[in-house]
Structures are given as C-alpha cells and as structure tokens.
PDB file of C-alpha atoms in Angstrom:
ATOM      1  CA  MET A 556      -0.147   0.020   0.397  1.00  0.00           C
ATOM      2  CA  ALA A 557       1.312   3.499  -0.473  1.00  0.00           C
ATOM      3  CA  ASP A 558       1.821   6.012   2.093  1.00  0.00           C
ATOM      4  CA  PRO A 559      -1.679   6.978   3.270  1.00  0.00           C
ATOM      5  CA  VAL A 560      -3.058  10.486   2.808  1.00  0.00           C
ATOM      6  CA  LEU A 561      -3.292  12.011   6.278  1.00  0.00           C
ATOM      7  CA  LEU A 562      -5.602  15.172   6.249  1.00  0.00           C
ATOM      8  CA  THR A 563      -4.500  17.808   9.254  1.00  0.00           C
ATOM      9  CA  ILE A 564      -7.191  20.303  10.374  1.00  0.00           C
ATOM     10  CA  SER A 565      -6.206  22.705  12.712  1.00  0.00           C
ATOM     11  CA  GLY A 566      -8.789  25.135  14.348  1.00  0.00           C
ATOM     12  CA  SER A 567      -6.790  28.014  14.420  1.00  0.00           C
ATOM     13  CA  LEU A 568      -5.526  30.141  11.915  1.00  0.00           C
ATOM     14  CA  ARG A 569      -2.810  31.575  13.085  1.00  0.00           C
ATOM     15  CA  ARG A 570       0.562  30.326  11.470  1.00  0.00           C
ATOM     16  CA  GLU A 571       2.408  29.726  14.917  1.00  0.00           C
ATOM     17  CA  ALA A 572      -0.741  28.397  16.641  1.00  0.00           C
ATOM     18  CA  THR A 573      -0.386  25.697  19.057  1.00  0.00           C
ATOM     19  CA  ASN A 574      -2.484  23.722  17.316  1.00  0.00           C
ATOM     20  CA  ARG A 575      -0.665  23.632  14.145  1.00  0.00           C
ATOM     21  CA  LYS A 576       2.497  22.673  16.085  1.00  0.00           C
ATOM     22  CA  LEU A 577       0.269  19.484  17.743  1.00  0.00           C
ATOM     23  CA  LEU A 578      -0.515  18.562  14.169  1.00  0.00           C
ATOM     24  CA  ALA A 579       2.836  18.723  13.059  1.00  0.00           C
ATOM     25  CA  GLU A 580       4.064  16.256  16.080  1.00  0.00           C
ATOM     26  CA  ALA A 581       0.974  14.163  15.398  1.00  0.00           C
ATOM     27  CA  VAL A 582       2.295  14.171  11.409  1.00  0.00           C
ATOM     28  CA  ARG A 583       5.741  12.933  12.717  1.00  0.00           C
ATOM     29  CA  VAL A 584       4.609  10.284  14.925  1.00  0.00           C
ATOM     30  CA  PHE A 585       2.049   8.864  12.631  1.00  0.00           C
ATOM     31  CA  GLY A 586       4.982   8.006  10.175  1.00  0.00           C
ATOM     32  CA  PRO A 587       5.038   7.830   6.287  1.00  0.00           C
ATOM     33  CA  ALA A 588       2.042   9.522   4.852  1.00  0.00           C
ATOM     34  CA  SER A 589       1.149  12.117   2.328  1.00  0.00           C
ATOM     35  CA  VAL A 590       0.298  14.756   4.798  1.00  0.00           C
ATOM     36  CA  VAL A 591      -2.584  17.445   3.146  1.00  0.00           C
ATOM     37  CA  GLU A 592      -3.230  20.468   5.786  1.00  0.00           C
ATOM     38  CA  ALA A 593      -6.723  22.047   5.348  1.00  0.00           C
ATOM     39  CA  ASP A 594      -7.423  25.660   4.999  1.00  0.00           C
ATOM     40  CA  LEU A 595     -10.280  27.109   6.814  1.00  0.00           C
ATOM     41  CA  ASN A 596     -10.003  30.417   5.782  1.00  0.00           C
ATOM     42  CA  LEU A 597     -13.562  30.564   4.525  1.00  0.00           C
ATOM     43  CA  PRO A 598     -16.155  32.740   3.991  1.00  0.00           C
ATOM     44  CA  LEU A 599     -18.908  32.783   6.874  1.00  0.00           C
ATOM     45  CA  TYR A 600     -21.985  30.339   6.413  1.00  0.00           C
ATOM     46  CA  ASP A 601     -24.741  32.262   5.079  1.00  0.00           C
ATOM     47  CA  GLY A 602     -27.682  30.417   3.607  1.00  0.00           C
ATOM     48  CA  ASP A 603     -28.737  33.224   1.606  1.00  0.00           C
ATOM     49  CA  ALA A 604     -25.228  33.457  -0.361  1.00  0.00           C
ATOM     50  CA  GLU A 605     -24.825  29.612  -0.550  1.00  0.00           C
ATOM     51  CA  ALA A 606     -28.730  29.523  -2.283  1.00  0.00           C
ATOM     52  CA  ALA A 607     -27.306  32.743  -4.706  1.00  0.00           C
ATOM     53  CA  ASP A 608     -24.110  31.603  -5.326  1.00  0.00           C
ATOM     54  CA  GLY A 609     -24.047  27.955  -4.324  1.00  0.00           C
ATOM     55  CA  ILE A 610     -20.922  26.148  -2.331  1.00  0.00           C
ATOM     56  CA  PRO A 611     -17.655  28.328  -2.200  1.00  0.00           C
ATOM     57  CA  PRO A 612     -14.899  26.901  -4.382  1.00  0.00           C
ATOM     58  CA  ALA A 613     -12.625  26.813  -1.233  1.00  0.00           C
ATOM     59  CA  VAL A 614     -15.537  24.498   0.801  1.00  0.00           C
ATOM     60  CA  GLN A 615     -15.532  22.177  -2.198  1.00  0.00           C
ATOM     61  CA  LYS A 616     -12.377  21.621  -1.935  1.00  0.00           C
ATOM     62  CA  LEU A 617     -12.148  21.239   1.884  1.00  0.00           C
ATOM     63  CA  ALA A 618     -15.057  18.844   1.472  1.00  0.00           C
ATOM     64  CA  ASP A 619     -12.941  17.198  -1.573  1.00  0.00           C
ATOM     65  CA  GLN A 620      -9.670  17.209   0.660  1.00  0.00           C
ATOM     66  CA  ILE A 621     -11.814  14.871   2.972  1.00  0.00           C
ATOM     67  CA  ALA A 622     -13.273  12.738   0.818  1.00  0.00           C
ATOM     68  CA  ALA A 623      -9.924  11.601  -0.327  1.00  0.00           C
ATOM     69  CA  ALA A 624      -8.032  11.646   2.779  1.00  0.00           C
ATOM     70  CA  ASP A 625      -7.693   7.990   4.128  1.00  0.00           C
ATOM     71  CA  ALA A 626      -7.408   9.288   7.709  1.00  0.00           C
ATOM     72  CA  VAL A 627      -8.091  12.812   9.555  1.00  0.00           C
ATOM     73  CA  ALA A 628      -6.204  14.529  12.343  1.00  0.00           C
ATOM     74  CA  ILE A 629      -8.556  17.913  13.649  1.00  0.00           C
ATOM     75  CA  SER A 630      -6.769  19.972  16.689  1.00  0.00           C
ATOM     76  CA  THR A 631      -8.777  22.618  18.137  1.00  0.00           C
ATOM     77  CA  PRO A 632      -7.882  25.233  20.177  1.00  0.00           C
ATOM     78  CA  GLU A 633     -10.522  26.456  23.002  1.00  0.00           C
ATOM     79  CA  TYR A 634     -11.969  29.999  22.808  1.00  0.00           C
ATOM     80  CA  ASN A 635     -14.933  30.377  25.733  1.00  0.00           C
ATOM     81  CA  LYS A 636     -15.251  26.631  26.315  1.00  0.00           C
ATOM     82  CA  GLY A 637     -15.872  25.768  22.759  1.00  0.00           C
ATOM     83  CA  PRO A 638     -13.834  25.151  19.762  1.00  0.00           C
ATOM     84  CA  SER A 639     -13.001  27.836  17.331  1.00  0.00           C
ATOM     85  CA  GLY A 640     -15.589  29.750  15.526  1.00  0.00           C
ATOM     86  CA  VAL A 641     -13.581  29.302  12.003  1.00  0.00           C
ATOM     87  CA  LEU A 642     -13.845  25.169  12.859  1.00  0.00           C
ATOM     88  CA  LYS A 643     -17.487  25.032  13.270  1.00  0.00           C
ATOM     89  CA  ASN A 644     -17.867  27.153  10.331  1.00  0.00           C
ATOM     90  CA  ALA A 645     -15.861  24.753   8.088  1.00  0.00           C
ATOM     91  CA  LEU A 646     -17.721  22.276   9.487  1.00  0.00           C
ATOM     92  CA  ASP A 647     -21.143  23.817   9.021  1.00  0.00           C
ATOM     93  CA  TRP A 648     -20.140  24.553   5.251  1.00  0.00           C
ATOM     94  CA  VAL A 649     -19.052  20.819   4.546  1.00  0.00           C
ATOM     95  CA  SER A 650     -22.171  19.840   5.527  1.00  0.00           C
ATOM     96  CA  ARG A 651     -24.001  21.236   2.857  1.00  0.00           C
ATOM     97  CA  THR A 652     -21.730  19.910   0.133  1.00  0.00           C
ATOM     98  CA  GLU A 653     -23.028  16.936  -1.470  1.00  0.00           C
ATOM     99  CA  GLY A 654     -22.489  13.449   0.084  1.00  0.00           C
ATOM    100  CA  ASN A 655     -20.959  12.845   3.063  1.00  0.00           C
ATOM    101  CA  PRO A 656     -17.171  13.083   2.671  1.00  0.00           C
ATOM    102  CA  TRP A 657     -16.741  12.431   6.728  1.00  0.00           C
ATOM    103  CA  ALA A 658     -18.729   8.820   6.285  1.00  0.00           C
ATOM    104  CA  ASP A 659     -16.604   6.046   8.326  1.00  0.00           C
ATOM    105  CA  LYS A 660     -13.419   8.551   7.778  1.00  0.00           C
ATOM    106  CA  PRO A 661     -10.811   7.447  10.545  1.00  0.00           C
ATOM    107  CA  VAL A 662     -10.551  10.485  12.681  1.00  0.00           C
ATOM    108  CA  ALA A 663      -8.553  11.737  15.801  1.00  0.00           C
ATOM    109  CA  VAL A 664      -9.332  14.852  17.698  1.00  0.00           C
ATOM    110  CA  MET A 665      -7.062  16.560  19.732  1.00  0.00           C
ATOM    111  CA  SER A 666      -6.493  20.110  21.538  1.00  0.00           C
ATOM    112  CA  ALA A 667      -4.137  22.546  22.530  1.00  0.00           C
ATOM    113  CA  ALA A 668      -5.001  25.586  24.732  1.00  0.00           C
ATOM    114  CA  ALA A 669      -3.442  28.233  27.116  1.00  0.00           C
ATOM    115  CA  GLY A 670      -5.831  26.854  30.047  1.00  0.00           C
ATOM    116  CA  ARG A 671      -4.868  24.070  32.675  1.00  0.00           C
ATOM    117  CA  ALA A 672      -7.462  21.703  31.097  1.00  0.00           C
ATOM    118  CA  GLY A 673      -5.904  21.712  27.688  1.00  0.00           C
ATOM    119  CA  GLY A 674      -9.133  22.258  25.596  1.00  0.00           C
ATOM    120  CA  GLU A 675     -10.865  19.273  27.194  1.00  0.00           C
ATOM    121  CA  GLN A 676     -14.281  20.903  26.759  1.00  0.00           C
ATOM    122  CA  ALA A 677     -13.866  22.547  23.399  1.00  0.00           C
ATOM    123  CA  GLN A 678     -12.521  18.892  22.512  1.00  0.00           C
ATOM    124  CA  ALA A 679     -15.899  17.123  23.658  1.00  0.00           C
ATOM    125  CA  LEU A 680     -17.887  19.438  21.788  1.00  0.00           C
ATOM    126  CA  LEU A 681     -16.077  18.981  18.922  1.00  0.00           C
ATOM    127  CA  ARG A 682     -17.013  15.449  19.556  1.00  0.00           C
ATOM    128  CA  GLY A 683     -20.639  16.215  19.492  1.00  0.00           C
ATOM    129  CA  PHE A 684     -20.193  18.214  16.559  1.00  0.00           C
ATOM    130  CA  LEU A 685     -18.970  15.302  14.514  1.00  0.00           C
ATOM    131  CA  VAL A 686     -20.999  12.707  15.359  1.00  0.00           C
ATOM    132  CA  PRO A 687     -24.092  13.493  12.700  1.00  0.00           C
ATOM    133  CA  PHE A 688     -21.439  13.123  10.334  1.00  0.00           C
ATOM    134  CA  GLN A 689     -20.813   9.223  11.297  1.00  0.00           C
ATOM    135  CA  PRO A 690     -17.215   8.938  11.021  1.00  0.00           C
ATOM    136  CA  ARG A 691     -15.122   6.319  12.934  1.00  0.00           C
ATOM    137  CA  LEU A 692     -14.081   9.186  15.444  1.00  0.00           C
ATOM    138  CA  LEU A 693     -11.324   7.480  17.761  1.00  0.00           C
ATOM    139  CA  SER A 694     -12.519   7.559  21.852  1.00  0.00           C
ATOM    140  CA  GLY A 695      -8.418   8.266  22.726  1.00  0.00           C
ATOM    141  CA  PRO A 696      -6.437   8.372  24.300  1.00  0.00           C
ATOM    142  CA  GLY A 697      -7.323  12.006  24.887  1.00  0.00           C
ATOM    143  CA  VAL A 698      -4.837  14.024  23.860  1.00  0.00           C
ATOM    144  CA  HIS A 699      -5.379  18.139  26.134  1.00  0.00           C
ATOM    145  CA  LEU A 700      -2.277  19.689  25.645  1.00  0.00           C
ATOM    146  CA  ALA A 701      -2.270  22.597  28.892  1.00  0.00           C
ATOM    147  CA  GLY A 702      -0.825  25.633  28.972  1.00  0.00           C
ATOM    148  CA  SER A 703       0.464  24.953  25.469  1.00  0.00           C
ATOM    149  CA  SER A 704       2.526  27.492  24.698  1.00  0.00           C
ATOM    150  CA  LYS A 705       5.209  26.063  26.703  1.00  0.00           C
ATOM    151  CA  GLU A 706       5.105  22.846  25.414  1.00  0.00           C
ATOM    152  CA  PHE A 707       7.267  23.142  22.612  1.00  0.00           C
ATOM    153  CA  ASP A 708      10.643  23.946  22.656  1.00  0.00           C
ATOM    154  CA  GLU A 709      12.089  25.844  19.619  1.00  0.00           C
ATOM    155  CA  THR A 710      12.280  23.655  16.865  1.00  0.00           C
ATOM    156  CA  GLY A 711       8.377  22.839  17.272  1.00  0.00           C
ATOM    157  CA  ARG A 712       9.226  19.839  19.127  1.00  0.00           C
ATOM    158  CA  LEU A 713       6.914  18.713  22.071  1.00  0.00           C
ATOM    159  CA  THR A 714       9.145  18.474  25.955  1.00  0.00           C
ATOM    160  CA  SER A 715       6.732  16.525  27.543  1.00  0.00           C
ATOM    161  CA  THR A 716       7.544  13.080  27.185  1.00  0.00           C
ATOM    162  CA  GLN A 717       3.995  12.098  28.568  1.00  0.00           C
ATOM    163  CA  TYR A 718       2.624  14.307  26.065  1.00  0.00           C
ATOM    164  CA  GLU A 719       4.445  12.636  23.655  1.00  0.00           C
ATOM    165  CA  ALA A 720       3.352   9.493  24.701  1.00  0.00           C
ATOM    166  CA  THR A 721       0.013   9.854  24.573  1.00  0.00           C
ATOM    167  CA  LEU A 722      -0.135  11.435  20.903  1.00  0.00           C
ATOM    168  CA  THR A 723       1.999   8.660  19.785  1.00  0.00           C
ATOM    169  CA  LYS A 724      -0.647   6.050  21.000  1.00  0.00           C
ATOM    170  CA  LEU A 725      -3.353   8.203  19.552  1.00  0.00           C
ATOM    171  CA  MET A 726      -1.677   8.023  15.930  1.00  0.00           C
ATOM    172  CA  GLU A 727      -0.998   4.619  16.364  1.00  0.00           C
ATOM    173  CA  LYS A 728      -4.612   4.043  16.894  1.00  0.00           C
ATOM    174  CA  LEU A 729      -5.425   6.119  13.645  1.00  0.00           C
ATOM    175  CA  ARG A 730      -3.047   4.278  11.653  1.00  0.00           C
ATOM    176  CA  ALA A 731      -4.741   1.049  12.835  1.00  0.00           C
ATOM    177  CA  GLU A 732      -8.072   2.423  11.620  1.00  0.00           C
ATOM    178  CA  LEU A 733      -6.639   2.553   7.979  1.00  0.00           C
ATOM    179  CA  VAL A 734      -7.044  -1.027   7.621  1.00  0.00           C
ATOM    180  CA  ARG A 735     -10.245  -2.059   9.435  1.00  0.00           C
TER     181      ARG A 735
END
C-alpha cells in the first residue's frame, strides 16, 4: 500500500498556533504519509449566499480533501469553553456539500489550549459536532495539551515525554484504523 493520505485540520488560523504545532508532531509520530493541511480561511456560512452562489470553491476543496483522505487529524483550541468559530464554520459549510465526505472516515481529535484543562471542553463539543457525520471517531487516548505555549521547544517539538507518548498512542490507533 502506498503511503496513506493524512489530512490535518487546525482550528486555529494563526501560522504559529500551538494546534498547528501539535498537528505537526502528530504527523511526525504517525509515520510515513502524504500529508495535506486543510485551509479553514473560509467565508462565514450564509444560507442566502449559498442559495445565490452555491458552495464556495474553498469549501468544495475542503470537502474533497476530506473525501480523498485516508484519515483525518483535527486539533482545536478552546475559545470560551468551546472549539473555534472557524472550525465550526468549516463543519457547517462541509455539511452543505453533496454526499458526506466524513462517512466512515477515521478521525482523531486533539486539542492545545492555554488553560490547565488543555481544551478538554472544546474537544468534547467538537466530538459532538462530528457525530452527525458518522466518522470512525477515535475515543482516545485523550490528547489535551494544557499551557500549550510552554510545551514546545524552539524547533516545534513537544518537550513533555508524557504528551508525546499519549500522542503517539493516538496516532498508532489512527494508523490501525486504516486497515479496518
């Protein structure tokens, strides 16, 4: 089998976001793969705009990337006890595309946040948002990177062996789902 396609989705748009760094580490421990990074810089969902203009090309591209991926890794920040608006907006837009690109897709969810719970509440809500799409959502192990700005070295590597071990287990489970 050729290298699997792993789609990474960061709920943060910032270039140096800790969720992007966490996904980079997830890719590293996942092993050989063709990695595609999703772009969530999408217009806000507006039913009137959809009725007038249809699905924006950037949204269709994201839906196509999800459909083409063998597995998906999503990392969300926690803003006001929930996932980011850009991530929810992307889910809402993709739900409007033809078919269901998420159906039976192996998905791992993780979070990196400034707070001491590491985005646990945001991650729980995100899992609920994904349920209607019926992916093969991994139940764990939970990766909730607390105080995330202090958890990476200058090269972007995780400094905690505990976080790295948990992330490695999650990515091993995601890779195992590829053959189910």
